[in-house]
Amino acid sequence: MLHFTLDQILELENIYRRNLINSLYGCKPAVLIGTSNSEGQNNLAIFSQVFHIGATPPLLGVLFRPDSVERHTLSNIREMQHFTINHVGVDMAAQAHQTSARYAKDISEFDATGIEAEQMEGIEAPFVKKSPLKMHCKAVEEIKLQVNSTILLIATIQDVFVDELMLGADGFINPQAGGLSAVAGLDAYFSMQAIGRYAYAKPDKPAKEIHP
Amino acid sequence: MLHFTLDQILELENIYRRNLINSLYGCKPAVLIGTSNSEGQNNLAIFSQVFHIGATPPLLGVLFRPDSVERHTLSNIREMQHFTINHVGVDMAAQAHQTSARYAKDISEFDATGIEAEQMEGIEAPFVKKSPLKMHCKAVEEIKLQVNSTILLIATIQDVFVDELMLGADGFINPQAGGLSAVAGLDAYFSMQAIGRYAYAKPDKPAKEIHP
């Protein structure tokens, strides 16, 4: 095993440190966040920092770095409150990654990358048409983390759209069945292969595999 | 596509809703958090809510639900500050899942599940010996999310230990090379298969694949 201490990490060359520290988390969900501003200009940006906060009511969190290209996304959410989260299929990974380029504010990443947008009735934010799992969200709160000015945005999930091939009888959504991708570090995309599902664990019983 | 509105989600049967909402995020890192208390009692628990907050200095976040089995982990971190994060290899998924059983406080999940602990000199928290990617962390701040009392713990990364087979020349840690697993929903484990890595995106150039 190689060992990096905190002091050694802080002395690493910048890009090396950024890669190393960002890839300490293995695979994270690769999603595209769709927003629009009050002039109807659409924006689309890739994120991997989206996570579950609660099921009842359904709440999620998104982290925004203050100095990142995600700034159009955050300013649009502040303006409009509503946004969409669209999972990236393995066949869209290259296009999705391209949304991280610093396009000018008046250019829609949908147009620039060729990802097809979809407008749904009554929802003022664009979806990714091809995405097999997508959500309509509404911002409820912003928390600025004092440690480094990262912003945690908390949102309620207003609508879920899921390809029925992914949805199991118990409500589980199978990411492999939808061909979802995951991202490691800043730029590496992966597909997933099932190992197994395990029953709710009990102290007096060994782990038990359930239907996949 | 199937469509669930917020009202429909809130009316779903509890277990179905829990599965559905928890699996909206595709694959998340599967990690084991190792802690000990002041009496030297070790604890180990599986988490998938661990994420990057910053690279300089290296900071991460962990989410704790107030009513979950993770309570021993959080009380130990509050007592000792130091803890470890250990990625779960595909060959350890069943054992790792078993740590989520509600063992009594005086039982170590290392003993109960047969996962071998490792103590490192100068670090007062147990590691998972077999894990190919692990970190020693120190808690710096706790934020209680008012929306549902979830606790966001922020920690600095003090040490990183990584199998050298996983580490690339540019600092990228390849999760597939280490056989890391990811978890979808509450109980489904996956391995990963590379799609590709893409260069830093620029507006005037198409996505370009780089070495894997």
Tab-separated table of C-alpha atoms in Angstrom:
chain	number	residue	atom	x	y	z
A	1	MET	CA	0.000	0.000	0.000
A	2	LEU	CA	1.133	3.525	-0.785
A	3	HIS	CA	0.696	6.041	2.042
A	4	PHE	CA	0.075	9.771	1.628
A	5	THR	CA	0.029	11.889	4.785
A	6	LEU	CA	-1.857	15.174	4.930
A	7	ASP	CA	1.422	17.104	4.687
A	8	GLN	CA	2.436	15.112	1.612
A	9	ILE	CA	-0.997	15.653	0.029
A	10	LEU	CA	-0.720	19.410	0.512
A	11	GLU	CA	2.704	19.402	-1.189
A	12	LEU	CA	1.542	17.462	-4.269
A	13	GLU	CA	1.430	19.191	-7.630
A	14	ASN	CA	-2.052	20.768	-8.071
A	15	ILE	CA	-3.512	18.597	-10.831
A	16	TYR	CA	-2.164	15.404	-9.239
A	17	ARG	CA	-3.729	16.368	-5.893
A	18	ARG	CA	-7.031	17.275	-7.533
A	19	ASN	CA	-7.177	13.899	-9.301
A	20	LEU	CA	-6.113	11.950	-6.219
A	21	ILE	CA	-8.513	13.582	-3.771
A	22	ASN	CA	-11.460	13.614	-6.167
A	23	SER	CA	-11.022	9.904	-6.874
A	24	LEU	CA	-11.066	8.805	-3.222
A	25	TYR	CA	-14.802	8.091	-3.507
A	26	GLY	CA	-14.883	5.350	-6.140
A	27	CYS	CA	-17.913	5.588	-8.389
A	28	LYS	CA	-20.472	8.355	-7.958
A	29	PRO	CA	-23.662	8.897	-9.943
A	30	ALA	CA	-23.157	10.801	-13.221
A	31	VAL	CA	-26.094	13.151	-13.726
A	32	LEU	CA	-26.929	16.147	-15.868
A	33	ILE	CA	-28.660	19.077	-14.179
A	34	GLY	CA	-31.011	20.972	-16.463
A	35	THR	CA	-32.015	24.559	-15.718
A	36	SER	CA	-33.340	27.603	-17.512
A	37	ASN	CA	-33.328	31.299	-16.674
A	38	SER	CA	-36.183	33.794	-16.789
A	39	GLU	CA	-35.411	34.505	-20.451
A	40	GLY	CA	-35.930	30.857	-21.347
A	41	GLN	CA	-32.223	30.156	-21.956
A	42	ASN	CA	-31.552	26.487	-21.182
A	43	ASN	CA	-28.445	25.204	-19.392
A	44	LEU	CA	-27.144	21.686	-18.844
A	45	ALA	CA	-24.180	20.651	-16.684
A	46	ILE	CA	-22.695	17.400	-15.445
A	47	PHE	CA	-22.555	16.730	-11.701
A	48	SER	CA	-21.500	13.810	-9.537
A	49	GLN	CA	-22.177	15.404	-6.155
A	50	VAL	CA	-25.866	14.620	-5.794
A	51	PHE	CA	-27.085	12.551	-2.848
A	52	HIS	CA	-30.062	11.323	-0.861
A	53	ILE	CA	-31.116	13.344	2.166
A	54	GLY	CA	-34.510	11.854	2.953
A	55	ALA	CA	-37.328	9.666	1.635
A	56	THR	CA	-40.344	11.158	3.449
A	57	PRO	CA	-40.555	13.785	2.104
A	58	PRO	CA	-38.132	13.003	-0.732
A	59	LEU	CA	-35.152	15.356	-0.375
A	60	LEU	CA	-31.761	15.488	-2.045
A	61	GLY	CA	-28.603	17.552	-1.812
A	62	VAL	CA	-26.308	18.972	-4.504
A	63	LEU	CA	-22.877	20.425	-3.778
A	64	PHE	CA	-21.585	23.430	-5.722
A	65	ARG	CA	-17.988	24.627	-5.614
A	66	PRO	CA	-17.959	28.415	-5.567
A	67	ASP	CA	-15.482	28.796	-8.415
A	68	SER	CA	-16.614	26.088	-10.784
A	69	VAL	CA	-18.284	25.985	-14.197
A	70	GLU	CA	-21.455	24.962	-12.437
A	71	ARG	CA	-22.098	28.653	-11.765
A	72	HIS	CA	-24.783	29.002	-14.471
A	73	THR	CA	-26.633	26.092	-12.936
A	74	LEU	CA	-26.609	27.606	-9.467
A	75	SER	CA	-27.580	31.085	-10.616
A	76	ASN	CA	-30.453	29.634	-12.668
A	77	ILE	CA	-31.679	27.612	-9.687
A	78	ARG	CA	-31.521	30.713	-7.507
A	79	GLU	CA	-33.595	32.558	-10.086
A	80	MET	CA	-36.139	29.873	-10.962
A	81	GLN	CA	-36.055	27.349	-8.051
A	82	HIS	CA	-36.945	24.469	-10.377
A	83	PHE	CA	-34.404	22.164	-12.024
A	84	THR	CA	-34.091	18.642	-13.403
A	85	ILE	CA	-31.673	15.811	-12.636
A	86	ASN	CA	-31.105	13.371	-15.499
A	87	HIS	CA	-28.990	10.231	-15.246
A	88	VAL	CA	-26.354	9.737	-17.917
A	89	GLY	CA	-26.587	6.511	-19.905
A	90	VAL	CA	-23.348	4.773	-20.910
A	91	ASP	CA	-23.979	5.834	-24.518
A	92	MET	CA	-24.089	9.521	-23.497
A	93	ALA	CA	-20.978	9.727	-21.310
A	94	ALA	CA	-18.790	11.628	-23.803
A	95	GLN	CA	-21.524	14.173	-24.616
A	96	ALA	CA	-22.349	14.576	-20.931
A	97	HIS	CA	-18.697	15.204	-20.056
A	98	GLN	CA	-18.544	17.862	-22.764
A	99	THR	CA	-21.152	19.941	-20.871
A	100	SER	CA	-18.374	20.729	-18.363
A	101	ALA	CA	-16.674	23.010	-20.924
A	102	ARG	CA	-16.950	26.706	-20.082
A	103	TYR	CA	-19.500	27.698	-22.690
A	104	ALA	CA	-20.572	31.334	-22.812
A	105	LYS	CA	-23.752	32.124	-20.887
A	106	ASP	CA	-25.842	32.612	-24.028
A	107	ILE	CA	-24.959	29.172	-25.404
A	108	SER	CA	-27.134	26.227	-24.373
A	109	GLU	CA	-25.129	23.065	-23.685
A	110	PHE	CA	-28.032	21.146	-25.253
A	111	ASP	CA	-27.242	22.794	-28.598
A	112	ALA	CA	-23.461	22.721	-28.137
A	113	THR	CA	-23.241	19.020	-27.271
A	114	GLY	CA	-26.166	17.660	-29.289
A	115	ILE	CA	-28.004	16.322	-26.237
A	116	GLU	CA	-31.714	16.502	-26.994
A	117	ALA	CA	-33.839	18.528	-24.581
A	118	GLU	CA	-37.386	17.683	-23.565
A	119	GLN	CA	-39.903	20.091	-22.076
A	120	MET	CA	-42.648	18.598	-19.940
A	121	GLU	CA	-45.928	20.336	-19.424
A	122	GLY	CA	-46.053	22.439	-16.284
A	123	ILE	CA	-42.321	22.055	-15.506
A	124	GLU	CA	-40.164	25.119	-16.193
A	125	ALA	CA	-36.822	23.365	-16.574
A	126	PRO	CA	-35.520	21.224	-19.433
A	127	PHE	CA	-35.033	17.453	-19.203
A	128	VAL	CA	-32.652	15.230	-21.152
A	129	LYS	CA	-34.951	13.315	-23.470
A	130	LYS	CA	-32.838	10.137	-23.681
A	131	SER	CA	-32.204	9.800	-19.950
A	132	PRO	CA	-33.847	6.654	-18.500
A	133	LEU	CA	-34.163	8.090	-14.967
A	134	LYS	CA	-34.893	11.745	-14.291
A	135	MET	CA	-36.351	13.972	-11.619
A	136	HIS	CA	-37.944	17.366	-11.350
A	137	CYS	CA	-36.701	19.144	-8.217
A	138	LYS	CA	-37.460	22.363	-6.363
A	139	ALA	CA	-34.857	24.154	-4.250
A	140	VAL	CA	-35.787	24.642	-0.596
A	141	GLU	CA	-32.602	25.762	1.149
A	142	GLU	CA	-28.971	26.718	0.604
A	143	ILE	CA	-26.288	26.123	3.208
A	144	LYS	CA	-22.826	27.629	2.811
A	145	LEU	CA	-20.190	25.361	4.336
A	146	GLN	CA	-17.861	27.595	6.321
A	147	VAL	CA	-14.846	25.314	5.832
A	148	ASN	CA	-14.393	26.191	2.159
A	149	SER	CA	-17.453	28.113	0.894
A	150	THR	CA	-18.919	25.050	-0.831
A	151	ILE	CA	-22.686	25.426	-1.191
A	152	LEU	CA	-25.056	22.631	-0.240
A	153	LEU	CA	-28.345	23.060	-2.037
A	154	ILE	CA	-31.257	21.072	-0.607
A	155	ALA	CA	-34.243	20.328	-2.836
A	156	THR	CA	-37.494	18.395	-2.753
A	157	ILE	CA	-38.196	15.840	-5.460
A	158	GLN	CA	-41.405	16.891	-7.205
A	159	ASP	CA	-41.603	14.254	-9.960
A	160	VAL	CA	-39.764	11.043	-10.852
A	161	PHE	CA	-39.669	9.642	-14.390
A	162	VAL	CA	-38.240	6.150	-14.737
A	163	ASP	CA	-37.980	3.654	-17.582
A	164	GLU	CA	-40.222	0.795	-16.502
A	165	LEU	CA	-37.511	-1.747	-17.367
A	166	MET	CA	-35.522	-0.405	-14.393
A	167	LEU	CA	-38.251	-0.582	-11.761
A	168	GLY	CA	-38.599	-3.687	-9.580
A	169	ALA	CA	-41.687	-4.912	-7.736
A	170	ASP	CA	-40.367	-3.537	-4.430
A	171	GLY	CA	-39.606	-0.047	-5.741
A	172	PHE	CA	-35.889	-0.654	-6.362
A	173	ILE	CA	-34.578	1.072	-9.501
A	174	ASN	CA	-31.843	-1.061	-11.102
A	175	PRO	CA	-29.131	1.189	-12.579
A	176	GLN	CA	-27.686	-1.610	-14.715
A	177	ALA	CA	-31.073	-2.314	-16.321
A	178	GLY	CA	-31.166	1.326	-17.459
A	179	GLY	CA	-27.545	1.358	-18.611
A	180	LEU	CA	-26.673	4.172	-16.201
A	181	SER	CA	-23.106	5.353	-15.911
A	182	ALA	CA	-21.096	6.394	-12.879
A	183	VAL	CA	-18.109	8.707	-12.660
A	184	ALA	CA	-14.873	8.278	-10.708
A	185	GLY	CA	-12.678	11.275	-10.061
A	186	LEU	CA	-13.255	14.133	-12.472
A	187	ASP	CA	-13.341	12.405	-15.828
A	188	ALA	CA	-13.568	8.583	-15.720
A	189	TYR	CA	-16.877	6.945	-16.628
A	190	PHE	CA	-17.980	3.416	-15.745
A	191	SER	CA	-20.889	1.071	-16.335
A	192	MET	CA	-22.021	-1.331	-13.626
A	193	GLN	CA	-22.359	-5.078	-13.236
A	194	ALA	CA	-24.521	-6.605	-10.503
A	195	ILE	CA	-22.854	-8.467	-7.638
A	196	GLY	CA	-26.041	-9.101	-5.675
A	197	ARG	CA	-28.758	-7.728	-3.438
A	198	TYR	CA	-28.835	-8.679	0.206
A	199	ALA	CA	-31.792	-8.915	2.587
A	200	TYR	CA	-32.201	-6.485	5.498
A	201	ALA	CA	-29.354	-7.570	7.808
A	202	LYS	CA	-30.075	-9.153	11.208
A	203	PRO	CA	-27.502	-9.798	13.944
A	204	ASP	CA	-28.343	-13.508	14.326
A	205	LYS	CA	-28.393	-14.380	10.607
A	206	PRO	CA	-25.691	-14.365	7.910
A	207	ALA	CA	-26.058	-12.088	4.856
A	208	LYS	CA	-28.743	-13.538	2.569
A	209	GLU	CA	-28.946	-12.860	-1.143
A	210	ILE	CA	-32.324	-11.767	-2.518
A	211	HIS	CA	-33.633	-11.495	-6.081
A	212	PRO	CA	-31.503	-9.242	-8.285
B	1	MET	CA	-41.595	6.151	-18.868
B	2	LEU	CA	-43.409	5.758	-15.578
B	3	HIS	CA	-44.222	8.997	-13.759
B	4	PHE	CA	-44.509	9.437	-9.994
B	5	THR	CA	-45.671	12.832	-8.714
B	6	LEU	CA	-44.745	14.025	-5.231
B	7	ASP	CA	-48.294	13.305	-4.021
B	8	GLN	CA	-48.103	9.766	-5.409
B	9	ILE	CA	-44.679	9.242	-3.827
B	10	LEU	CA	-46.003	10.289	-0.421
B	11	GLU	CA	-48.875	7.810	-0.738
B	12	LEU	CA	-46.665	4.832	-1.620
B	13	GLU	CA	-46.291	1.968	0.835
B	14	ASN	CA	-43.321	2.723	3.148
B	15	ILE	CA	-40.820	0.082	2.038
B	16	TYR	CA	-41.612	0.690	-1.637
B	17	ARG	CA	-41.063	4.449	-1.184
B	18	ARG	CA	-37.836	3.892	0.748
B	19	ASN	CA	-36.466	1.643	-2.023
B	20	LEU	CA	-37.616	3.956	-4.804
B	21	ILE	CA	-36.269	7.191	-3.334
B	22	ASN	CA	-32.995	5.672	-2.138
B	23	SER	CA	-32.311	4.231	-5.581
B	24	LEU	CA	-32.746	7.510	-7.474
B	25	TYR	CA	-28.981	8.070	-7.310
B	26	GLY	CA	-27.661	5.096	-9.267
B	27	CYS	CA	-24.381	3.783	-7.895
B	28	LYS	CA	-22.772	5.343	-4.847
B	29	PRO	CA	-19.477	4.369	-3.191
B	30	ALA	CA	-19.775	1.469	-0.735
B	31	VAL	CA	-17.501	2.161	2.226
B	32	LEU	CA	-17.043	0.883	5.756
B	33	ILE	CA	-16.496	3.443	8.500
B	34	GLY	CA	-14.287	2.198	11.328
B	35	THR	CA	-14.419	3.813	14.764
B	36	SER	CA	-13.586	2.998	18.348
B	37	ASN	CA	-14.739	4.442	21.656
B	38	SER	CA	-12.661	5.521	24.649
B	39	GLU	CA	-12.800	1.969	26.019
B	40	GLY	CA	-11.175	0.605	22.863
B	41	GLN	CA	-14.362	-1.061	21.577
B	42	ASN	CA	-14.228	-1.164	17.773
B	43	ASN	CA	-17.207	-0.482	15.505
B	44	LEU	CA	-17.636	-0.915	11.759
B	45	ALA	CA	-20.611	0.193	9.659
B	46	ILE	CA	-21.440	0.414	5.978
B	47	PHE	CA	-22.172	3.809	4.428
B	48	SER	CA	-22.875	5.081	0.935
B	49	GLN	CA	-23.348	8.759	1.805
B	50	VAL	CA	-19.721	9.904	1.728
B	51	PHE	CA	-18.664	12.640	-0.677
B	52	HIS	CA	-15.946	15.074	-1.699
B	53	ILE	CA	-16.081	18.593	-0.267
B	54	GLY	CA	-12.655	19.929	-1.161
B	55	ALA	CA	-9.161	19.002	-2.352
B	56	THR	CA	-7.075	21.772	-0.749
B	57	PRO	CA	-7.266	21.029	2.103
B	58	PRO	CA	-8.778	17.569	1.530
B	59	LEU	CA	-12.258	17.554	3.060
B	60	LEU	CA	-15.162	15.124	2.891
B	61	GLY	CA	-18.705	14.901	4.144
B	62	VAL	CA	-20.687	12.024	5.654
B	63	LEU	CA	-24.460	12.085	6.146
B	64	PHE	CA	-26.046	10.448	9.186
B	65	ARG	CA	-29.769	9.850	9.547
B	66	PRO	CA	-30.796	10.563	13.134
B	67	ASP	CA	-32.639	7.283	13.665
B	68	SER	CA	-30.386	4.832	11.887
B	69	VAL	CA	-28.093	1.978	12.926
B	70	GLU	CA	-25.213	4.286	12.186
B	71	ARG	CA	-25.670	5.758	15.676
B	72	HIS	CA	-22.669	3.944	17.201
B	73	THR	CA	-20.471	5.344	14.458
B	74	LEU	CA	-21.600	8.919	15.062
B	75	SER	CA	-21.354	8.690	18.854
B	76	ASN	CA	-17.846	7.225	18.537
B	77	ILE	CA	-16.771	10.009	16.171
B	78	ARG	CA	-18.180	12.587	18.571
B	79	GLU	CA	-16.163	10.994	21.362
B	80	MET	CA	-12.868	10.342	19.542
B	81	GLN	CA	-12.918	12.633	16.449
B	82	HIS	CA	-10.842	10.144	14.432
B	83	PHE	CA	-12.308	7.525	12.111
B	84	THR	CA	-11.419	5.509	9.028
B	85	ILE	CA	-13.131	5.102	5.655
B	86	ASN	CA	-12.457	1.812	3.886
B	87	HIS	CA	-13.700	0.946	0.401
B	88	VAL	CA	-15.506	-2.360	0.031
B	89	GLY	CA	-14.053	-4.776	-2.514
B	90	VAL	CA	-16.459	-6.853	-4.597
B	91	ASP	CA	-15.389	-9.948	-2.614
B	92	MET	CA	-16.449	-8.291	0.668
B	93	ALA	CA	-19.889	-6.972	-0.294
B	94	ALA	CA	-21.924	-9.568	1.644
B	95	GLN	CA	-19.832	-9.173	4.810
B	96	ALA	CA	-19.912	-5.393	4.498
B	97	HIS	CA	-23.710	-5.388	4.135
B	98	GLN	CA	-23.976	-7.520	7.266
B	99	THR	CA	-22.441	-4.681	9.341
B	100	SER	CA	-25.781	-2.874	8.940
B	101	ALA	CA	-27.445	-5.347	11.350
B	102	ARG	CA	-28.327	-3.820	14.720
B	103	TYR	CA	-25.628	-5.463	16.808
B	104	ALA	CA	-25.509	-4.654	20.526
B	105	LYS	CA	-23.131	-1.872	21.499
B	106	ASP	CA	-20.599	-4.238	23.098
B	107	ILE	CA	-20.271	-6.376	19.964
B	108	SER	CA	-17.678	-5.366	17.370
B	109	GLU	CA	-18.889	-5.777	13.792
B	110	PHE	CA	-15.338	-6.871	12.925
B	111	ASP	CA	-15.826	-9.960	15.112
B	112	ALA	CA	-19.466	-10.500	14.169
B	113	THR	CA	-18.895	-10.396	10.399
B	114	GLY	CA	-15.379	-11.812	10.176
B	115	ILE	CA	-13.925	-8.677	8.575
B	116	GLU	CA	-10.303	-8.408	9.686
B	117	ALA	CA	-9.321	-5.189	11.479
B	118	GLU	CA	-5.963	-3.477	11.176
B	119	GLN	CA	-4.509	-0.981	13.631
B	120	MET	CA	-1.984	1.480	12.288
B	121	GLU	CA	0.579	3.122	14.506
B	122	GLY	CA	-0.513	6.498	15.789
B	123	ILE	CA	-4.095	6.215	14.476
B	124	GLU	CA	-6.770	5.559	17.091
B	125	ALA	CA	-9.393	4.033	14.810
B	126	PRO	CA	-9.491	0.602	13.180
B	127	PHE	CA	-9.022	0.024	9.452
B	128	VAL	CA	-10.301	-2.837	7.305
B	129	LYS	CA	-7.154	-4.804	6.482
B	130	LYS	CA	-8.293	-6.112	3.089
B	131	SER	CA	-9.578	-2.790	1.758
B	132	PRO	CA	-7.529	-1.549	-1.231
B	133	LEU	CA	-8.332	2.151	-0.624
B	134	LYS	CA	-8.701	3.648	2.831
B	135	MET	CA	-8.456	6.960	4.629
B	136	HIS	CA	-7.889	8.225	8.119
B	137	CYS	CA	-10.161	11.196	8.823
B	138	LYS	CA	-10.661	13.711	11.601
B	139	ALA	CA	-14.006	15.372	12.274
B	140	VAL	CA	-14.008	19.167	12.083
B	141	GLU	CA	-17.666	20.221	12.075
B	142	GLU	CA	-21.221	18.937	12.358
B	143	ILE	CA	-24.140	20.627	10.618
B	144	LYS	CA	-27.706	19.626	11.430
B	145	LEU	CA	-29.945	19.994	8.377
B	146	GLN	CA	-33.123	21.674	9.568
B	147	VAL	CA	-35.276	20.036	6.873
B	148	ASN	CA	-35.183	16.588	8.474
B	149	SER	CA	-32.514	16.520	11.225
B	150	THR	CA	-29.985	14.699	9.031
B	151	ILE	CA	-26.457	15.392	10.253
B	152	LEU	CA	-23.693	16.396	7.864
B	153	LEU	CA	-20.320	15.612	9.361
B	154	ILE	CA	-17.356	17.374	7.748
B	155	ALA	CA	-13.891	15.877	8.191
B	156	THR	CA	-10.344	16.447	6.996
B	157	ILE	CA	-8.462	13.601	5.349
B	158	GLN	CA	-5.345	12.947	7.412
B	159	ASP	CA	-3.913	9.910	5.596
B	160	VAL	CA	-4.639	8.019	2.380
B	161	PHE	CA	-3.636	4.394	1.842
B	162	VAL	CA	-4.004	3.060	-1.676
B	163	ASP	CA	-3.042	-0.157	-3.438
B	164	GLU	CA	-0.421	0.939	-5.947
B	165	LEU	CA	-2.157	-1.030	-8.708
B	166	MET	CA	-4.992	1.520	-8.543
B	167	LEU	CA	-2.902	4.688	-8.768
B	168	GLY	CA	-2.232	6.301	-12.148
B	169	ALA	CA	0.612	8.613	-13.122
B	170	ASP	CA	-1.668	11.677	-12.858
B	171	GLY	CA	-3.011	10.855	-9.381
B	172	PHE	CA	-6.245	9.208	-10.589
B	173	ILE	CA	-7.275	6.201	-8.491
B	174	ASN	CA	-8.973	3.597	-10.692
B	175	PRO	CA	-11.817	1.891	-8.780
B	176	GLN	CA	-12.010	-1.007	-11.233
B	177	ALA	CA	-8.290	-1.799	-10.825
B	178	GLY	CA	-8.907	-2.203	-7.078
B	179	GLY	CA	-12.092	-4.213	-7.524
B	180	LEU	CA	-14.147	-1.646	-5.608
B	181	SER	CA	-17.878	-2.072	-5.282
B	182	ALA	CA	-20.657	0.478	-5.421
B	183	VAL	CA	-24.129	0.333	-3.886
B	184	ALA	CA	-27.459	1.278	-5.417
B	185	GLY	CA	-30.459	1.851	-3.194
B	186	LEU	CA	-30.143	0.237	0.214
B	187	ASP	CA	-28.903	-3.243	-0.613
B	188	ALA	CA	-27.740	-3.764	-4.227
B	189	TYR	CA	-24.005	-4.065	-4.886
B	190	PHE	CA	-22.255	-3.583	-8.217
B	191	SER	CA	-18.774	-3.827	-9.704
B	192	MET	CA	-17.652	-1.396	-12.387
B	193	GLN	CA	-16.442	-1.594	-15.976
B	194	ALA	CA	-14.586	1.293	-17.610
B	195	ILE	CA	-16.285	3.237	-20.397
B	196	GLY	CA	-13.500	5.806	-20.790
B	197	ARG	CA	-11.750	8.873	-19.466
B	198	TYR	CA	-12.200	12.192	-21.191
B	199	ALA	CA	-9.841	15.168	-21.355
B	200	TYR	CA	-10.683	18.468	-19.646
B	201	ALA	CA	-13.577	19.735	-21.790
B	202	LYS	CA	-13.199	22.874	-23.945
B	203	PRO	CA	-16.024	24.698	-25.739
B	204	ASP	CA	-14.353	24.611	-29.164
B	205	LYS	CA	-13.321	20.935	-29.136
B	206	PRO	CA	-15.312	17.687	-29.030
B	207	ALA	CA	-14.908	15.283	-26.086
B	208	LYS	CA	-11.548	13.536	-26.391
B	209	GLU	CA	-10.770	10.165	-24.836
B	210	ILE	CA	-7.577	9.931	-22.781
B	211	HIS	CA	-5.679	6.934	-21.434
B	212	PRO	CA	-7.837	4.726	-19.174
